Coordinates of C-alpha atoms in Angstrom, one line a residue:
X2 CA -17.2 -19.2 20.7
X3 CA -20.3 -17.5 19.4
X4 CA -19.7 -14.7 16.9
X5 CA -22.5 -12.2 16.5
X6 CA -23.0 -9.8 13.6
X7 CA -21.7 -6.8 15.4
X8 CA -18.5 -8.6 16.4
X9 CA -18.0 -9.7 12.8
X10 CA -18.2 -6.1 11.6
X11 CA -15.7 -5.0 14.2
X12 CA -13.3 -7.8 13.3
X13 CA -13.4 -7.0 9.5
X14 CA -12.8 -3.3 10.3
X15 CA -9.8 -4.1 12.4
X16 CA -8.3 -6.2 9.5
X17 CA -8.7 -3.3 7.0
X18 CA -7.4 -0.6 9.3
X19 CA -4.4 -2.7 10.4
X20 CA -3.5 -3.4 6.8
X21 CA -3.7 -7.1 7.4
X22 CA -5.5 -7.8 4.2
X23 CA -6.8 -11.3 4.9
X24 CA -10.4 -12.5 4.3
X25 CA -12.8 -12.1 7.1
X26 CA -13.0 -15.8 7.5
X27 CA -9.4 -15.8 8.7
X28 CA -10.3 -14.2 12.0
X29 CA -13.2 -16.6 12.5
X30 CA -11.2 -19.8 12.0
X31 CA -11.4 -21.9 15.1
X32 CA -9.8 -25.2 15.8
X33 CA -11.8 -27.5 18.0
X34 CA -10.1 -30.2 20.0
X35 CA -8.9 -33.0 17.7
X36 CA -9.5 -30.8 14.6
X37 CA -6.3 -29.9 12.6
X38 CA -5.3 -26.3 13.0
X39 CA -5.5 -24.6 9.6
X40 CA -3.2 -21.9 8.3
X41 CA -5.0 -19.2 6.3
X42 CA -3.2 -17.0 3.8
X43 CA -4.3 -14.2 1.4
X44 CA -2.7 -16.1 -1.5
X45 CA -4.5 -19.4 -1.1
X46 CA -8.2 -20.1 -1.6
X47 CA -8.4 -22.9 0.9
X48 CA -6.5 -23.0 4.3
X49 CA -4.1 -25.9 4.8
X50 CA -3.6 -27.9 8.0
X51 CA -0.5 -27.3 10.0
X52 CA 1.6 -30.4 11.1
X53 CA 1.1 -31.0 14.8
X54 CA 4.3 -32.1 16.6
X55 CA 2.8 -33.3 19.9
X56 CA -0.5 -34.3 21.5
X57 CA -1.2 -30.8 22.7
X58 CA -0.9 -29.5 19.2
X59 CA -3.2 -32.3 17.9
X60 CA -5.8 -31.2 20.4
X61 CA -5.0 -27.4 19.9
X62 CA -5.3 -27.3 23.7
X63 CA -2.9 -27.0 26.6
X64 CA -4.4 -28.6 29.6
X65 CA -2.0 -27.2 32.2
X66 CA 1.6 -26.1 32.0
X67 CA 2.6 -27.4 28.6
X68 CA 3.5 -26.6 25.0
X69 CA 1.8 -27.1 21.6
X70 CA 4.2 -27.2 18.7
X71 CA 3.3 -27.0 15.0
X72 CA 5.4 -27.2 11.8
X73 CA 4.7 -25.7 8.3
X74 CA 4.1 -28.0 5.3
X75 CA 6.2 -27.6 2.2
X76 CA 3.3 -25.8 0.4
X77 CA 2.8 -23.5 3.4
X78 CA 6.5 -22.6 3.3
X79 CA 6.2 -21.7 -0.4
X80 CA 3.1 -19.6 0.3
X81 CA 4.7 -17.8 3.2
X82 CA 7.7 -16.9 1.1
X83 CA 5.4 -15.6 -1.7
X84 CA 3.5 -13.4 0.7
X85 CA 6.8 -12.1 2.1
X86 CA 8.0 -11.2 -1.4
X87 CA 4.7 -9.4 -2.2
X88 CA 4.6 -7.3 1.0
X89 CA 8.4 -7.1 1.6
X90 CA 7.6 -8.5 5.1
X91 CA 5.3 -11.0 6.7
X92 CA 4.0 -12.2 10.1
X93 CA 2.2 -15.1 11.6
X94 CA -0.9 -14.2 13.7
X95 CA -2.3 -16.6 16.2
X96 CA -5.5 -16.3 18.1
X97 CA -5.3 -17.9 21.6
X98 CA -7.7 -18.2 24.5
X99 CA -6.3 -18.7 28.0
X100 CA -8.9 -20.3 30.2
X101 CA -9.4 -20.7 33.9
X102 CA -12.6 -22.3 35.2
X103 CA -14.2 -20.9 38.3
X104 CA -13.2 -24.1 40.2
X105 CA -9.6 -23.8 39.0
X106 CA -9.4 -20.1 39.8
X107 CA -9.7 -20.8 43.5
X108 CA -6.5 -22.7 43.4
X109 CA -4.5 -19.9 41.8
X110 CA -3.1 -16.8 43.4
X111 CA -4.4 -13.6 41.8
X112 CA -1.9 -12.0 39.5
X113 CA 0.4 -15.0 39.8
X114 CA 3.5 -15.2 37.5
X115 CA 2.2 -17.8 35.0
X116 CA 4.4 -18.0 31.9
X117 CA 3.0 -17.6 28.4
X118 CA 5.2 -17.8 25.3
X119 CA 4.7 -17.7 21.6
X120 CA 7.5 -18.1 19.2
X121 CA 9.1 -19.6 16.2
X122 CA 11.3 -22.7 16.1
X123 CA 14.1 -23.7 13.8
X124 CA 15.3 -27.2 14.3
X125 CA 15.4 -27.7 18.1
X126 CA 15.9 -24.0 18.8
X127 CA 13.5 -21.2 19.7
X128 CA 14.4 -18.5 17.2
X129 CA 12.1 -15.7 18.3
X130 CA 9.8 -15.5 21.3
X131 CA 7.0 -13.3 22.6
X132 CA 6.8 -13.6 26.4
X133 CA 4.1 -12.7 28.8
X134 CA 2.0 -13.5 31.8
X135 CA -0.7 -16.0 31.0
X136 CA -2.8 -14.6 33.8
X137 CA -2.7 -11.1 32.2
X138 CA -4.3 -12.5 29.0
X139 CA -7.4 -13.1 31.1
X140 CA -7.5 -9.4 31.8
X141 CA -6.3 -7.9 28.4
X142 CA -8.1 -10.5 26.2
X143 CA -11.7 -10.4 25.0
X144 CA -13.7 -12.0 27.8
X145 CA -15.4 -15.1 26.6
X146 CA -17.1 -17.1 29.3
X147 CA -14.2 -17.9 31.7
X148 CA -11.3 -17.1 29.4
X149 CA -9.5 -14.3 27.6
X150 CA -8.9 -14.2 23.8
X151 CA -6.1 -12.3 22.1
X152 CA -4.5 -12.1 18.7
X153 CA -0.7 -12.1 18.7
X154 CA 1.3 -11.3 15.6
X155 CA 5.0 -12.2 15.2
X156 CA 7.1 -11.0 12.3
X157 CA 9.3 -13.3 10.2
X158 CA 12.9 -12.2 10.1
X159 CA 14.9 -11.0 7.1
X160 CA 18.2 -12.3 5.9
X161 CA 21.0 -9.9 4.9
X162 CA 19.7 -10.1 1.3
X163 CA 16.2 -9.1 2.5
X164 CA 14.8 -12.6 1.9
X165 CA 12.7 -14.3 4.5
X166 CA 14.4 -16.3 7.4
X167 CA 11.6 -18.9 7.4
X168 CA 11.4 -21.0 10.6
X169 CA 10.3 -24.6 10.6
X170 CA 7.2 -23.8 12.7
X171 CA 5.9 -22.2 15.9
X172 CA 4.9 -23.1 19.4
X173 CA 2.5 -21.8 22.1
X174 CA 3.5 -22.5 25.7
X175 CA 1.4 -21.6 28.7
X176 CA 1.3 -22.4 32.5
X177 CA -2.5 -21.9 32.4
X178 CA -5.0 -23.8 30.2
X179 CA -4.9 -22.5 26.7
X180 CA -6.8 -23.0 23.4
X181 CA -5.1 -22.3 20.0
X182 CA -8.1 -21.0 17.9
X183 CA -6.6 -19.9 14.6
X184 CA -3.5 -18.9 12.6
X185 CA -3.0 -16.8 9.5
X186 CA -0.4 -15.0 7.5
X187 CA -0.5 -11.2 7.3
X188 CA 1.7 -8.1 6.7
X189 CA 3.7 -6.9 9.8
X190 CA 2.0 -4.7 12.3
X191 CA 4.0 -3.7 15.5
X192 CA 2.1 -2.4 18.5
X193 CA -1.3 -2.9 20.0
X194 CA -4.9 -2.2 19.3
X195 CA -7.4 -2.4 22.2
X196 CA -10.3 -1.1 20.1
X197 CA -11.1 -4.3 18.4
X198 CA -13.4 -7.0 19.8
X199 CA -10.4 -9.2 19.9
X200 CA -7.4 -7.2 21.2
X201 CA -4.4 -7.3 18.9
X202 CA -0.7 -7.3 19.9
X203 CA 2.0 -7.2 17.2
X204 CA 5.8 -7.8 17.5
X205 CA 8.8 -7.4 15.3
X206 CA 11.0 -10.4 14.4
X207 CA 13.0 -9.9 17.7
X208 CA 10.0 -10.7 19.8
X209 CA 9.0 -8.8 22.9
X210 CA 6.8 -8.7 26.0
X211 CA 3.1 -9.1 26.0
X212 CA 1.5 -7.0 28.7
X213 CA -1.7 -5.2 29.5
X214 CA 0.1 -2.3 31.3
X215 CA 1.3 -0.6 28.1
X216 CA 2.3 3.1 28.0
X217 CA 3.9 2.9 24.5
X218 CA 5.5 0.6 22.0
X219 CA 9.0 -0.6 21.5
X220 CA 9.9 -0.1 17.8
X221 CA 13.6 -0.9 18.1
X222 CA 12.9 -4.1 16.2
X223 CA 11.0 -2.4 13.4
X224 CA 14.2 -1.8 11.4
X225 CA 14.5 -5.5 11.0
X226 CA 11.2 -5.7 9.0
X227 CA 10.6 -2.2 7.5
X228 CA 12.7 0.0 5.2
X229 CA 14.9 2.4 7.3
X230 CA 14.8 5.2 4.7
X231 CA 12.6 6.4 1.9
X232 CA 14.0 5.4 -1.5
X233 CA 12.6 5.2 -5.1
X234 CA 11.7 1.6 -4.4
X235 CA 10.3 1.5 -0.9
X236 CA 9.0 3.8 1.8
X237 CA 9.4 3.9 5.5
X238 CA 6.4 2.7 7.6
X239 CA 3.7 4.8 9.3
X240 CA 2.5 4.9 12.9
X241 CA -1.3 4.9 13.4
X242 CA -2.5 6.3 16.8
X243 CA -6.1 5.8 17.8
X244 CA -7.4 7.8 20.8
X245 CA -10.3 7.2 23.1
X246 CA -13.8 8.3 22.2
X247 CA -15.0 8.6 25.7
X248 CA -16.6 12.0 26.4
X249 CA -14.2 12.8 29.2
X250 CA -11.2 12.2 26.9
X251 CA -12.5 14.4 24.1
X252 CA -11.7 18.1 23.4
X253 CA -14.4 20.6 23.2
X254 CA -14.3 24.3 22.1
X255 CA -13.5 25.5 25.6
X256 CA -10.8 23.1 26.4
X257 CA -8.4 20.8 24.5
X258 CA -7.3 17.3 25.4
X259 CA -3.8 16.4 24.2
X260 CA -1.8 13.2 24.3
X261 CA 1.9 13.7 24.5
X262 CA 4.2 11.1 23.0
X263 CA 8.0 10.9 22.9
X264 CA 10.1 8.9 20.5
X265 CA 13.8 8.9 21.3
X266 CA 13.3 12.4 22.8
X267 CA 11.3 13.9 20.0
X268 CA 7.9 15.2 21.4
X269 CA 4.6 15.3 19.6
X270 CA 1.3 16.5 20.9
X271 CA -1.8 14.9 19.5
X272 CA -5.2 16.6 20.0
X273 CA -8.1 14.3 20.6
X274 CA -11.4 15.3 19.0
X275 CA -14.6 13.3 18.4
X276 CA -14.3 13.9 14.7
X277 CA -10.6 13.1 14.4
X278 CA -9.4 10.6 17.0
X279 CA -7.1 8.7 14.6
X280 CA -3.9 10.1 13.1
X281 CA -1.1 8.8 10.9
X282 CA 2.4 9.8 11.8
X283 CA 5.0 8.7 9.1
X284 CA 8.2 7.2 10.6
X285 CA 10.1 9.6 8.4
X286 CA 8.7 12.5 10.5
X287 CA 11.2 11.4 13.2
X288 CA 15.0 11.6 13.1
X289 CA 15.4 8.2 14.7
X290 CA 12.0 6.4 14.5
X291 CA 13.1 2.9 15.4
X292 CA 13.2 3.4 19.1
X293 CA 10.8 3.1 22.0
X294 CA 7.7 5.3 21.7
X295 CA 6.4 6.4 25.1
X296 CA 3.1 8.1 26.0
X297 CA 4.2 10.8 28.3
X298 CA 0.9 12.4 29.1
X299 CA -2.7 11.1 29.0
X300 CA -2.0 7.4 28.4
X301 CA -5.6 6.7 29.4
X302 CA -6.7 8.4 26.2
X303 CA -4.7 6.0 24.0
X304 CA -6.5 2.9 22.6
X305 CA -4.0 1.9 19.9
X306 CA -0.5 2.5 18.6
X307 CA 0.5 0.5 15.6
X308 CA 3.4 0.7 13.1
X309 CA 2.5 -0.7 9.8
X310 CA 3.9 -0.7 6.2
X311 CA 3.4 2.4 4.1
X312 CA -0.1 2.7 2.8
X313 CA -0.2 3.5 -0.9
X314 CA -3.9 4.4 -1.1
X315 CA -3.8 5.4 -4.7
X316 CA -1.8 2.4 -5.9
X317 CA 0.8 4.5 -7.5
X318 CA 3.8 2.7 -8.9
X319 CA 6.7 3.4 -6.5
X320 CA 9.5 1.9 -8.6
X321 CA 9.0 4.3 -11.5
X322 CA 10.1 7.2 -9.4
X323 CA 13.5 8.9 -9.3
X324 CA 14.9 11.9 -7.6
X325 CA 13.1 14.2 -10.1
X326 CA 9.7 12.4 -10.1
X327 CA 7.9 11.9 -6.8
X328 CA 4.4 10.6 -7.5
X329 CA 3.4 9.0 -4.2
X330 CA 2.4 11.4 -1.4
X331 CA 3.3 10.7 2.2
X332 CA 0.1 10.6 4.3
X333 CA 0.2 12.6 7.4
X334 CA -1.5 15.3 9.5
X335 CA -0.8 18.8 8.1
X336 CA 0.8 19.8 11.4
X337 CA 3.8 17.7 10.7
X338 CA 4.4 19.3 7.2
X339 CA 5.3 22.6 8.7
X340 CA 8.5 21.5 10.5
X341 CA 9.3 18.4 8.4
X342 CA 13.1 18.0 8.2
X343 CA 13.9 19.0 4.6
X344 CA 16.9 16.7 4.8
X345 CA 14.3 13.9 4.8
X346 CA 12.6 15.2 1.6
X347 CA 12.7 12.7 -1.3
X348 CA 13.4 15.6 -3.7
X349 CA 15.6 18.6 -3.0
X350 CA 13.1 21.0 -4.5
X351 CA 9.8 19.8 -3.0
X352 CA 8.0 17.2 -1.0
X353 CA 4.6 15.7 -1.6
X354 CA 2.1 15.0 1.2
X355 CA -1.5 13.9 1.6
X356 CA -3.9 14.8 4.4
X357 CA -4.3 11.6 6.3
X358 CA -8.0 12.2 7.1
X359 CA -9.0 13.4 3.7
X360 CA -7.7 11.2 0.8
X361 CA -7.0 13.2 -2.3
X362 CA -6.1 16.5 -0.6
X363 CA -2.5 16.8 -1.8
X364 CA 0.1 19.2 -0.4
X365 CA 3.2 20.5 -2.2
X366 CA 5.8 22.0 0.0
X367 CA 8.5 23.7 -2.1
X368 CA 12.0 24.8 -1.4
X369 CA 11.4 28.4 -2.5
X370 CA 9.0 30.6 -4.5
X371 CA 10.9 30.0 -7.7
X372 CA 10.3 26.2 -7.5
X373 CA 6.6 26.9 -6.6
X374 CA 6.2 29.3 -9.6
X375 CA 7.7 26.7 -12.0
X376 CA 4.9 24.4 -11.0
X377 CA 2.0 26.8 -10.4
X378 CA 2.5 30.3 -11.7
X379 CA 0.9 29.9 -15.1
X380 CA -2.0 28.0 -13.4
X381 CA -2.4 30.8 -10.9
X382 CA -2.9 33.4 -13.7
X383 CA -5.2 31.0 -15.6
X384 CA -7.4 30.3 -12.6
X385 CA -7.5 33.4 -10.4
X386 CA -5.8 36.5 -11.7
X387 CA -8.3 39.2 -12.8
X388 CA -7.6 40.1 -16.4
X389 CA -5.9 36.9 -17.2
X390 CA -8.4 34.2 -16.2
X391 CA -9.0 31.5 -18.8
X392 CA -5.8 32.2 -20.7
X393 CA -2.5 30.3 -20.9
X394 CA 0.2 33.0 -20.7
X395 CA 3.5 32.4 -22.5
X396 CA 6.7 32.6 -20.6
X397 CA 7.3 36.0 -22.2
X398 CA 3.9 37.2 -21.1
X399 CA 4.5 36.0 -17.6
X400 CA 7.9 37.7 -17.5
X401 CA 8.9 38.3 -13.9
X402 CA 5.3 38.3 -12.5
X403 CA 4.8 36.2 -9.4
X404 CA 1.9 33.8 -8.8
X405 CA 1.0 33.4 -5.1
X406 CA 3.0 32.6 -2.0
X407 CA 0.5 29.9 -1.3
X408 CA -2.3 28.4 -3.5
X409 CA -5.0 25.9 -3.8
X410 CA -7.0 24.4 -6.7
X411 CA -9.9 22.1 -7.2
X412 CA -9.9 19.2 -9.7
X413 CA -12.3 21.1 -12.1
X414 CA -9.9 24.0 -12.4
X415 CA -6.9 21.7 -12.9
X416 CA -8.7 19.8 -15.6
X417 CA -9.7 23.0 -17.4
X418 CA -6.0 24.1 -17.4
X419 CA -4.6 21.0 -18.8
X420 CA -7.4 20.4 -21.3
X421 CA -6.9 24.0 -22.7
X422 CA -3.1 23.2 -23.1
X423 CA -4.0 20.0 -25.0
X424 CA -6.6 21.7 -27.2
X425 CA -4.3 24.6 -28.0
X426 CA -1.2 22.4 -28.3
X427 CA 0.4 24.7 -25.8
X428 CA 3.9 23.8 -24.7
X429 CA 3.9 23.4 -20.9
X430 CA 7.2 23.4 -18.9
X431 CA 8.7 20.3 -17.4
X432 CA 7.3 20.9 -13.9
X433 CA 3.8 21.4 -15.2
X434 CA 4.0 18.2 -17.1
X435 CA 5.2 16.4 -14.0
X436 CA 2.3 18.1 -12.0
X437 CA -0.2 16.6 -14.5
X438 CA 1.3 13.1 -14.0
X439 CA 1.1 13.5 -10.2
X440 CA -2.5 14.6 -10.3
X441 CA -3.4 11.7 -12.6
X442 CA -1.7 9.1 -10.4
X443 CA -3.4 10.4 -7.2
X444 CA -6.9 10.7 -8.6
X445 CA -7.4 14.5 -8.8
X446 CA -7.5 14.1 -12.5
X447 CA -8.8 11.1 -14.5
X448 CA -7.8 10.1 -18.0
X449 CA -10.4 10.9 -20.7
X450 CA -8.8 10.0 -24.1
X451 CA -6.1 12.6 -24.8
X452 CA -7.8 14.9 -22.4
X453 CA -8.5 14.7 -18.6
X454 CA -11.6 15.1 -16.4
X455 CA -12.0 16.1 -12.8
X456 CA -11.4 13.5 -10.1
X457 CA -11.7 14.0 -6.3
X458 CA -9.8 16.0 -3.7
X459 CA -7.8 19.3 -3.8
X460 CA -4.3 20.7 -4.3
X461 CA -2.4 23.0 -1.9
X462 CA 1.1 24.5 -2.1
X463 CA 3.1 26.4 0.4
X464 CA 6.8 27.3 0.3
X465 CA 9.7 27.1 2.7
X466 CA 10.6 30.7 1.7
X467 CA 7.7 31.9 3.8
X468 CA 8.6 32.6 7.4
X469 CA 7.3 30.2 10.0
X470 CA 4.3 32.2 11.3
X471 CA 3.2 32.9 7.8
X472 CA 3.5 29.3 6.8
X473 CA 1.1 28.3 9.6
X474 CA -1.5 30.9 8.5
X475 CA -1.1 30.1 4.8
X476 CA -1.4 26.3 5.3
X477 CA -4.6 26.8 7.3
X478 CA -6.0 29.3 4.7
X479 CA -5.3 26.9 1.8
X480 CA -6.4 23.8 3.6
X481 CA -9.8 25.3 4.4
X482 CA -10.2 25.9 0.6
X483 CA -9.7 22.2 -0.1
X484 CA -12.4 21.2 2.4
X485 CA -14.7 23.8 0.7
X486 CA -14.0 22.1 -2.6
X487 CA -14.6 18.6 -1.2
X488 CA -17.7 19.0 1.0
X489 CA -21.0 20.3 -0.3
X490 CA -22.4 20.6 3.2
X491 CA -19.6 22.9 4.2
X492 CA -20.1 25.0 1.0
X493 CA -23.8 25.4 1.8
X494 CA -23.1 26.4 5.4
X495 CA -20.5 29.0 4.3
X496 CA -23.0 30.4 1.8
X497 CA -25.6 30.7 4.5
X498 CA -23.2 32.7 6.7
X499 CA -22.0 34.8 3.7
X500 CA -25.5 35.9 2.9
X501 CA -26.6 36.6 6.5
X502 CA -23.6 38.3 8.0
X503 CA -23.3 42.0 8.7
X504 CA -23.6 43.4 5.1
X505 CA -21.3 46.4 5.7
X506 CA -18.5 44.1 6.9
X507 CA -19.0 41.9 3.8
X508 CA -18.9 44.9 1.5
X509 CA -15.7 46.0 3.2
X510 CA -14.1 42.5 2.4
X511 CA -15.0 42.8 -1.3
X512 CA -13.6 46.4 -1.4
X513 CA -10.5 45.1 0.4
X514 CA -10.0 42.6 -2.4
X515 CA -10.5 45.3 -5.0
X516 CA -8.0 47.6 -3.3
X517 CA -5.1 45.1 -3.5
X518 CA -4.1 44.6 -7.2
X519 CA -1.5 42.0 -6.1
X520 CA -4.3 39.7 -5.1
X521 CA -6.0 39.9 -8.4
X522 CA -9.2 38.2 -7.2
X523 CA -12.1 38.2 -9.6
X524 CA -14.7 39.8 -7.3
X525 CA -17.5 38.9 -9.7
X526 CA -16.8 35.2 -9.2
X527 CA -19.4 34.2 -6.6
X528 CA -17.9 30.8 -5.8
X529 CA -14.4 32.4 -5.4
X530 CA -15.7 35.1 -3.1
X531 CA -17.5 32.7 -0.7
X532 CA -14.4 30.5 -0.7
X533 CA -12.1 33.4 0.1
X534 CA -14.5 34.9 2.7
X535 CA -14.4 31.6 4.6
X536 CA -10.7 31.1 4.4
X537 CA -9.8 34.7 5.4
X538 CA -12.0 34.2 8.5
X539 CA -10.8 30.7 9.5
X540 CA -7.1 31.3 8.8
X541 CA -6.6 32.7 12.4
X542 CA -8.2 31.9 15.8
X543 CA -11.6 33.4 16.5
X544 CA -10.1 35.6 19.1
X545 CA -7.9 37.3 16.5
X546 CA -10.4 37.5 13.7
X547 CA -11.9 40.9 14.4
X548 CA -8.5 42.6 15.0
X549 CA -7.1 41.0 11.8
X550 CA -9.7 43.0 9.7
X551 CA -9.3 46.1 11.8
X552 CA -5.6 46.0 11.1
X553 CA -6.3 45.7 7.4
X554 CA -8.8 48.6 7.5
X555 CA -6.0 50.8 8.8
X556 CA -3.8 50.2 5.7
X557 CA -3.3 53.3 3.7
X558 CA -4.3 51.6 0.4
X559 CA -7.5 50.3 2.0
X560 CA -8.5 53.5 3.7
X561 CA -7.9 55.5 0.5
X562 CA -10.1 53.0 -1.5
X563 CA -13.0 52.5 0.8
X564 CA -12.8 55.0 3.8
X565 CA -16.4 54.8 4.9
X566 CA -16.4 51.0 5.2
X567 CA -12.9 50.9 6.6
X568 CA -13.9 53.3 9.4
X569 CA -17.0 51.1 10.0
X570 CA -14.9 48.0 10.6
X571 CA -12.5 50.0 12.9
X572 CA -15.4 51.5 14.9
X573 CA -17.2 48.1 15.3
X574 CA -13.8 46.4 16.1
X575 CA -14.5 43.9 13.3
X576 CA -17.5 42.4 15.2
X577 CA -19.2 41.4 11.9
X578 CA -16.2 39.2 11.1
X579 CA -15.9 37.8 14.6
X580 CA -19.6 36.8 14.6
X581 CA -19.1 35.0 11.3
X582 CA -16.0 33.3 12.7
X583 CA -17.9 32.0 15.7
X584 CA -20.5 30.4 13.5
X585 CA -18.0 28.9 11.1
X586 CA -15.8 27.7 14.0
X587 CA -18.7 25.8 15.6
X588 CA -19.4 24.0 12.3
X589 CA -15.8 23.0 11.4
X590 CA -15.2 21.8 15.0
X591 CA -18.3 19.6 15.1
X592 CA -17.7 18.2 11.6
X593 CA -14.0 17.9 11.3
X594 CA -12.6 18.3 14.8
X595 CA -10.7 21.4 13.6
X596 CA -10.8 25.0 14.8
X597 CA -10.2 28.4 13.2
X598 CA -6.5 29.1 12.9
X599 CA -5.3 25.5 13.3
X600 CA -6.0 22.6 10.9
X601 CA -3.5 20.4 12.7
X602 CA -4.2 17.6 15.2
X603 CA -0.5 16.8 15.6
X604 CA 2.0 19.4 16.5
X605 CA 5.6 19.7 17.6
X606 CA 6.0 21.9 20.7

């Protein structure tokens, strides 16, 4: 089989995305007839030959209606067990090629029921089996001359003590001619991926059915290989959904394309956009995730559904957490944060999330405003409140003053806050010290001696005490801020709109900020004003932007403070803001696949 450079790149990418973690050479291993089949593993530098148990295994080829059987060596069994302990799960992936020459094809009936099986053996017994139709592999597999190639992953089982139930070996059985090309050890992935050059199908330790006509994935066996609840030592898995990038399957600004999935009756709608056609859905987002997931609508738009182990992208230590110290965020689309079941929170006071598409953008969702203030009130006055900026207020000075119902901060501001506390030997509270640890562990702050320096990303907090409609708007508002922090191109575009929009409308916005003492914005802070201008415009749909500012112009406090500009906004129906919203909306949709008023790609109906 000839592998060109483009195919090699695709194969390596699939390995990384699926969390397989093997070297690229693994996927390229190919056993020629008469050459021992090697077993590749991440923990061994050189692959070791498997023990063939019959002639077909020695040839790595099934001529017609037969079985090739292999056993593991003692060193391979040790290595498989070590891999299992490291990842808390393990799978054996085989690459097979079902072949049917043009001459032989004439003697077969199209779509005939030709058995194909891959499974483990223990003694003389088949312990776990993946079944399928060998003829279908010709259709679902990568077309290579007159055959079809596919990668099939089968998870090793666990004992009651969570140790590996290690089989003696494995077999491939086929009614059609079949080559066994390679084998390697990898973490468990359950589901399918048709986007790779070599299609991938993964199964739990209870096996399953290999079929090209998929409209979902059966995750009922996932509880046999993944943690069934989030604990201080282990996290539940995550589901990765990849959608089609064909133009006819992609949303545009005039019409949206959604894929509807159902998992044990729980419905999610996933929006497909060119800039965001892959989402992560934590298993913990569902009440009963280890069931069959079905694509209810727009199955044609789905290229891949895979359940994999939790991805700890910042390499935080999981085992050093307890109920009062949650360091590792759960990666997900922001749309799932809003209605996340609080009974599934790892801490009764707050939960920690990370935007799946933008590493380093961290979300705190708090039980109420009191918890939120314990973490962020002093920081809010230090960073934003006019008359207090740059100071660390004591608890007595803070008194009963409230911070914000929602907030956002960039790494530079966070570093300044904690460095000032270090320099002044200021006694922070318990929650603030915990916040510092969380930021360090997730890369928003970096250690710098006894001080810290800015890292990458952004911080957002909202509260369950806000009512649902307000939470949606606040989450959007704060999330836009974090993209502003992270993306220089976005900041430059916002600045261009800010300086070229209707000047009287912009003057009204600045006066509005001045008229509301509770906001406390420093209107002389140019960076802050551009950032807030953008977020106030994008926090609601374009269609409601003009009316939003008209409504605020009617407020008594605003009308009394700036009557001429308030009347201007009312008379023009907020057109200056609507024009700015259209321009900003075009940009964020093209770049991020997001639209004004909605930063979510995944939503519960």
